PDB file of C-alpha atoms in Angstrom:
ATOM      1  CA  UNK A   1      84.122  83.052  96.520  1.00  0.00           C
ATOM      2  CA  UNK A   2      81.121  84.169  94.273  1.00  0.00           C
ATOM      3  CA  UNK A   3      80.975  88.143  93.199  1.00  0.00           C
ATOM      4  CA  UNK A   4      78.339  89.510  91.131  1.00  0.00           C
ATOM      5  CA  UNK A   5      79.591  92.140  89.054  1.00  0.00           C
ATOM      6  CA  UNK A   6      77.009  94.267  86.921  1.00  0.00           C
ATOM      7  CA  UNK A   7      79.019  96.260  83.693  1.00  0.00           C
ATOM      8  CA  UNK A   8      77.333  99.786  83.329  1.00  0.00           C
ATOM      9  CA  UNK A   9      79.267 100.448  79.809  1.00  0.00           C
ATOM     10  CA  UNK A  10      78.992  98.279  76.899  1.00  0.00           C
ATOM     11  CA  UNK A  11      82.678  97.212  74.828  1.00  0.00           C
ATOM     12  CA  UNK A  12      84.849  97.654  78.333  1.00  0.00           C
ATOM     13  CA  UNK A  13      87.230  94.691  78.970  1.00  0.00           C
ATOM     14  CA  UNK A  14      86.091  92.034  81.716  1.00  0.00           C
ATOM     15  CA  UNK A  15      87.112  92.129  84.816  1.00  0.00           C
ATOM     16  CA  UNK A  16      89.069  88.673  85.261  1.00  0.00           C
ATOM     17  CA  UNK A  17      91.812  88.060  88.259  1.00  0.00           C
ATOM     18  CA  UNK A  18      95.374  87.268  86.495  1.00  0.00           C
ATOM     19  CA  UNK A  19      97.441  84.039  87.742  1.00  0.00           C
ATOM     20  CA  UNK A  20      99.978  85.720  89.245  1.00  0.00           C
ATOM     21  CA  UNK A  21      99.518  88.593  92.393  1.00  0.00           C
ATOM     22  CA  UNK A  22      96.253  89.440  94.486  1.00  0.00           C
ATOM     23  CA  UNK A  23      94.870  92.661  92.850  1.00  0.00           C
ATOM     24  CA  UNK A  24      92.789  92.682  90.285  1.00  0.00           C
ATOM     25  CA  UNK A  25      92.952  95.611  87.566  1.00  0.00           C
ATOM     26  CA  UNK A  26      90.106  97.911  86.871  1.00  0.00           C
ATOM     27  CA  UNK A  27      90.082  99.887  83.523  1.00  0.00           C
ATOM     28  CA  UNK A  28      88.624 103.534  83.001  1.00  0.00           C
ATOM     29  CA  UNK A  29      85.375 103.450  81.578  1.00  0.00           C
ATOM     30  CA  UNK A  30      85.424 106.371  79.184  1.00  0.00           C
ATOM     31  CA  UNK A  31      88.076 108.698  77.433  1.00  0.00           C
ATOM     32  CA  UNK A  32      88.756 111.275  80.112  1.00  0.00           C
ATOM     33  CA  UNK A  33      91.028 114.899  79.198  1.00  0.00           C
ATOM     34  CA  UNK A  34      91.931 116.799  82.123  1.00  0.00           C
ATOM     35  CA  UNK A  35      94.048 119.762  82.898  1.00  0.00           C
ATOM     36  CA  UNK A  36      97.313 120.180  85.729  1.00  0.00           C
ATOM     37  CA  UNK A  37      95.005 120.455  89.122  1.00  0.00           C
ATOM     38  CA  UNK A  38      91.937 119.219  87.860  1.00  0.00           C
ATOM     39  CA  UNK A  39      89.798 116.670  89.738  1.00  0.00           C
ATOM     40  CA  UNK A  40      87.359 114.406  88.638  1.00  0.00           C
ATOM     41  CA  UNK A  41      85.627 111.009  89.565  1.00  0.00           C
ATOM     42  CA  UNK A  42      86.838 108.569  86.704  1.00  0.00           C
ATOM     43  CA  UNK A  43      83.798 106.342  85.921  1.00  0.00           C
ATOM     44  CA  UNK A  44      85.344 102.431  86.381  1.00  0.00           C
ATOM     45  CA  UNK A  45      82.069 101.168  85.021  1.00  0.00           C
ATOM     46  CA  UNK A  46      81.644  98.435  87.364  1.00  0.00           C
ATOM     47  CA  UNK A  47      79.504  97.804  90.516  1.00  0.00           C
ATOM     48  CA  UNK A  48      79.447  94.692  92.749  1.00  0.00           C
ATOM     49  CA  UNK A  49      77.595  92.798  95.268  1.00  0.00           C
ATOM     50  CA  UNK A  50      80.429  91.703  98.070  1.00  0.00           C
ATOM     51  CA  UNK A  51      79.425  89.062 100.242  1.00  0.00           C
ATOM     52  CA  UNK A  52      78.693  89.729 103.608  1.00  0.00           C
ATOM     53  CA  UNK A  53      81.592  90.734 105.906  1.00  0.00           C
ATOM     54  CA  UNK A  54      83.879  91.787 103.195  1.00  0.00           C
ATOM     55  CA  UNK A  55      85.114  95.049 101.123  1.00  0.00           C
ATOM     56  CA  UNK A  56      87.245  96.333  98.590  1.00  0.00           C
ATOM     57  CA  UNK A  57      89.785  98.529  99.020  1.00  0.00           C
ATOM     58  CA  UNK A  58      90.731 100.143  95.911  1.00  0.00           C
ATOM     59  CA  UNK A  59      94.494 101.710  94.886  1.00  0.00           C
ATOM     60  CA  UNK A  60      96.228 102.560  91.949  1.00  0.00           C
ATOM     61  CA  UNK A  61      98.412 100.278  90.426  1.00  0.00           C
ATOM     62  CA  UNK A  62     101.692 101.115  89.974  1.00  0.00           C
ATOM     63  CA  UNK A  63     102.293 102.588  87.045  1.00  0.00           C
ATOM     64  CA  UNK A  64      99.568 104.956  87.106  1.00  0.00           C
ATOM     65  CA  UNK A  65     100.940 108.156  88.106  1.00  0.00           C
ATOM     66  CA  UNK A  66     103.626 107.415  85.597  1.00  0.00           C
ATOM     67  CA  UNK A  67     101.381 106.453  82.532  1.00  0.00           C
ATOM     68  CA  UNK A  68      98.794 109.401  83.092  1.00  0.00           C
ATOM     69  CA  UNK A  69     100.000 111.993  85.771  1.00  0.00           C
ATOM     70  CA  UNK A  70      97.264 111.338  88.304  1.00  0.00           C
ATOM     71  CA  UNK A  71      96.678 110.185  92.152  1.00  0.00           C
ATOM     72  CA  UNK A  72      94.285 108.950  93.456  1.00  0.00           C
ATOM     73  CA  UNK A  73      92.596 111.653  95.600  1.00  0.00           C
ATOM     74  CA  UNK A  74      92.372 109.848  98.988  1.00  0.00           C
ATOM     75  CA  UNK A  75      95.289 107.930  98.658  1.00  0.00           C
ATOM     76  CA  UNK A  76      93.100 104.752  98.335  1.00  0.00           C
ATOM     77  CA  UNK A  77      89.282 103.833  98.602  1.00  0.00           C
ATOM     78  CA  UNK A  78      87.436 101.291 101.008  1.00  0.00           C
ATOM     79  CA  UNK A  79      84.010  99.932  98.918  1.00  0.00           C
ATOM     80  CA  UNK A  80      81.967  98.169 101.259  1.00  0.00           C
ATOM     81  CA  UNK A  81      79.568  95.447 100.807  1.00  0.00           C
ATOM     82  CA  UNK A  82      76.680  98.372 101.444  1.00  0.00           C
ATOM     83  CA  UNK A  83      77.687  99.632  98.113  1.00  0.00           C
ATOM     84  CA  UNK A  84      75.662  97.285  95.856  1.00  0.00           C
ATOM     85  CA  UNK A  85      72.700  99.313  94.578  1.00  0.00           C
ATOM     86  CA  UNK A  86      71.611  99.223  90.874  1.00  0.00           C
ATOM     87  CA  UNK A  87      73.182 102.479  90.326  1.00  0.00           C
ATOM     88  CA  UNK A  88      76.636 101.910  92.333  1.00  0.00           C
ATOM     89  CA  UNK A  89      78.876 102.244  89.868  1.00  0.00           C
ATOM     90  CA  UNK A  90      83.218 102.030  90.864  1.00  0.00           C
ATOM     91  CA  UNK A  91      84.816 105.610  90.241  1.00  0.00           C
ATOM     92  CA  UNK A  92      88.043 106.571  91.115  1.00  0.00           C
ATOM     93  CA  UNK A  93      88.652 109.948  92.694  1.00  0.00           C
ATOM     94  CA  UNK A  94      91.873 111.458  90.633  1.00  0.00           C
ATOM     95  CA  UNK A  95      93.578 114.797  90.838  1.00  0.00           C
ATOM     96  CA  UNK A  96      95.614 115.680  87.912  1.00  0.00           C
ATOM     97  CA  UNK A  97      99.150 117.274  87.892  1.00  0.00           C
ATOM     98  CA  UNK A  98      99.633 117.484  84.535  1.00  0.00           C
ATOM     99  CA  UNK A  99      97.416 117.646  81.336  1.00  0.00           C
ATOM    100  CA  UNK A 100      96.597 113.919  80.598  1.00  0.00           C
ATOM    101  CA  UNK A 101      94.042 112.087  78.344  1.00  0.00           C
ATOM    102  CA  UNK A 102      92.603 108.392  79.744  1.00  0.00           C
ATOM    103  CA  UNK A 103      91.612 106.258  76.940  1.00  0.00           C
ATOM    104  CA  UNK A 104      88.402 103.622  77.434  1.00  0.00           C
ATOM    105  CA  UNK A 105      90.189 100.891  79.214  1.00  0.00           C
ATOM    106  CA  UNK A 106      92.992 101.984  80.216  1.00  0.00           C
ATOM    107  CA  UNK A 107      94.135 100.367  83.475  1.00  0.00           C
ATOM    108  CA  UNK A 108      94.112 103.122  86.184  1.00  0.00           C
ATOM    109  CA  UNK A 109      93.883 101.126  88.843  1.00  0.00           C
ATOM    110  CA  UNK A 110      93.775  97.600  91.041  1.00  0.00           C
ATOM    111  CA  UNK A 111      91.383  96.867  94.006  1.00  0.00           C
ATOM    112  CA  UNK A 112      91.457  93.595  96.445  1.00  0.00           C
ATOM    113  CA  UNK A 113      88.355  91.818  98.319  1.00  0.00           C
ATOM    114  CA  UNK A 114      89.417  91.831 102.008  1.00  0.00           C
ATOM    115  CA  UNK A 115      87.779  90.488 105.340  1.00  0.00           C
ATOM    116  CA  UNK A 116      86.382  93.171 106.888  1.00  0.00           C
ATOM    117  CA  UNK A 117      87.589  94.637 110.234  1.00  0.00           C
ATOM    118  CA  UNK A 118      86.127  92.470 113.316  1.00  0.00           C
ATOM    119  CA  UNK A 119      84.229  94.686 116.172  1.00  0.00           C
ATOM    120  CA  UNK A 120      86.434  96.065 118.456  1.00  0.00           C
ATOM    121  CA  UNK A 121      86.246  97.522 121.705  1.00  0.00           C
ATOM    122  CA  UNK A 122      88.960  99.871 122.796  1.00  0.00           C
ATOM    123  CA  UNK A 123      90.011 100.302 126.812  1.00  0.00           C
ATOM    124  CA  UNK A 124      92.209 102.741 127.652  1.00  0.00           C
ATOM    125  CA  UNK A 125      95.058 102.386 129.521  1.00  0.00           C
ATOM    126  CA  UNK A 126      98.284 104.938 131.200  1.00  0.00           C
ATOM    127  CA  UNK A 127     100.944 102.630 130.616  1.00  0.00           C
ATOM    128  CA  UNK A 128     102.175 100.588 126.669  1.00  0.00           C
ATOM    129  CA  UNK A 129     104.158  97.798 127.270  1.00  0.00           C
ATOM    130  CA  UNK A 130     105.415  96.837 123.859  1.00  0.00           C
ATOM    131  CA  UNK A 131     109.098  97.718 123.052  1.00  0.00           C
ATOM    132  CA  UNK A 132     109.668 101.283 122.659  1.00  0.00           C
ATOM    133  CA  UNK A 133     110.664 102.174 119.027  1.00  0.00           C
ATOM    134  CA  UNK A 134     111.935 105.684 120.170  1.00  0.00           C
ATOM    135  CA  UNK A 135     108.883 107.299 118.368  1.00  0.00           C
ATOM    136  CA  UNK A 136     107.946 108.431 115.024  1.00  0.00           C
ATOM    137  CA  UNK A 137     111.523 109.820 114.737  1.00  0.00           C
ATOM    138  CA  UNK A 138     114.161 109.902 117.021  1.00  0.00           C
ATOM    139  CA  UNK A 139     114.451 113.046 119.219  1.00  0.00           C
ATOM    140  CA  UNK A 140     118.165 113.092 118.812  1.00  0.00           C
ATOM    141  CA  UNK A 141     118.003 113.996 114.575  1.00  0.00           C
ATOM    142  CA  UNK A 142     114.903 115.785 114.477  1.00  0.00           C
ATOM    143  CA  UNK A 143     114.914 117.864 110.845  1.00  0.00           C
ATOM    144  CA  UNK A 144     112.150 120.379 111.159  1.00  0.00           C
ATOM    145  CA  UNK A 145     111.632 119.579 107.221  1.00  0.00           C
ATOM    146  CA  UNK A 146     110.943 116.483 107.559  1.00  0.00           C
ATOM    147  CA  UNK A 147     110.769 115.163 111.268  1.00  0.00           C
ATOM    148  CA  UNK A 148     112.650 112.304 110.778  1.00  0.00           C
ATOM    149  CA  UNK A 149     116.622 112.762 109.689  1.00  0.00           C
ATOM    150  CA  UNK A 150     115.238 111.751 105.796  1.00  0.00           C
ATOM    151  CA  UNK A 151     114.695 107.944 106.933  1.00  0.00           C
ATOM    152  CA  UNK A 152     111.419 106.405 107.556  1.00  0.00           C
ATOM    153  CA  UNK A 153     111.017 104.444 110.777  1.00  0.00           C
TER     154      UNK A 153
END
């Protein structure tokens, strides 16, 4: 699969898809400083054409909130093939919670090229008949903290 990639900064590393896992790292295009509870749009300095029926979703990789003290502001993006203009450039919307300084290339975060969604068409119904799971949490060890006894179902 062909993607057109256009750089919008000069002396960033290329974008290039390692040999081993799906995600592809994307690397801050300029020296960022920010302050505990600032937020910002980190320039990637990227932009792509996807091809027809597909998107990116965008996350950050796992080291990230260790390395710099951000997240990502939405939890993760979605970049779809609309997003292709000559002045589309990648950012990543970060919330600091500490003071942190992004260097030029730093890797900040990874995105993916997924199929996109098909149509769907939802009916509605009165009655599921999948197995029950009990719920979101099990009514029996409700903790009003968390809802759910400190396990994840």
């Amino acid at each position: 699969m062909k993607i057109y990639l256009k750089y919008f900064v000069e002396g960033l590393d290329p974008v290039e898809k390692l040999a081993k896992g799906d995600w592809i790292d994307l690397r801050a295009a300029e020296d960022v400083t920010m302050q505990a509870g600032e937020f910002r749009y980190v320039r990637l300095g990227v932009g792509m054409i996807l091809p027809a029926g597909y998107e990116a979703h965008v996350a950050p990789r796992s080291s990230t909130f260790k390395n710099f003290g951000i997240l990502v502001a939405n939890s993760f993006g979605i970049i779809d093939n609309s997003y292709s203009g000559e002045e589309d450039e990648w950012r990543l919307p970060v919330l600091a919670m500490r003071d942190t300084v992004i260097h030029k290339n730093d890797r900040i975060c990874q995105f993916r090229i997924v199929r996109r969604q098909p149509d769907l068409i939802f009916e509605e119904t009165d009655r599921l008949d999948g197995p029950d799971r009990g719920g979101f949490h099990h009514r029996d060890r409700i903790d009003p903290v968390n809802g759910c006894g400190g396990k994840l179902y």
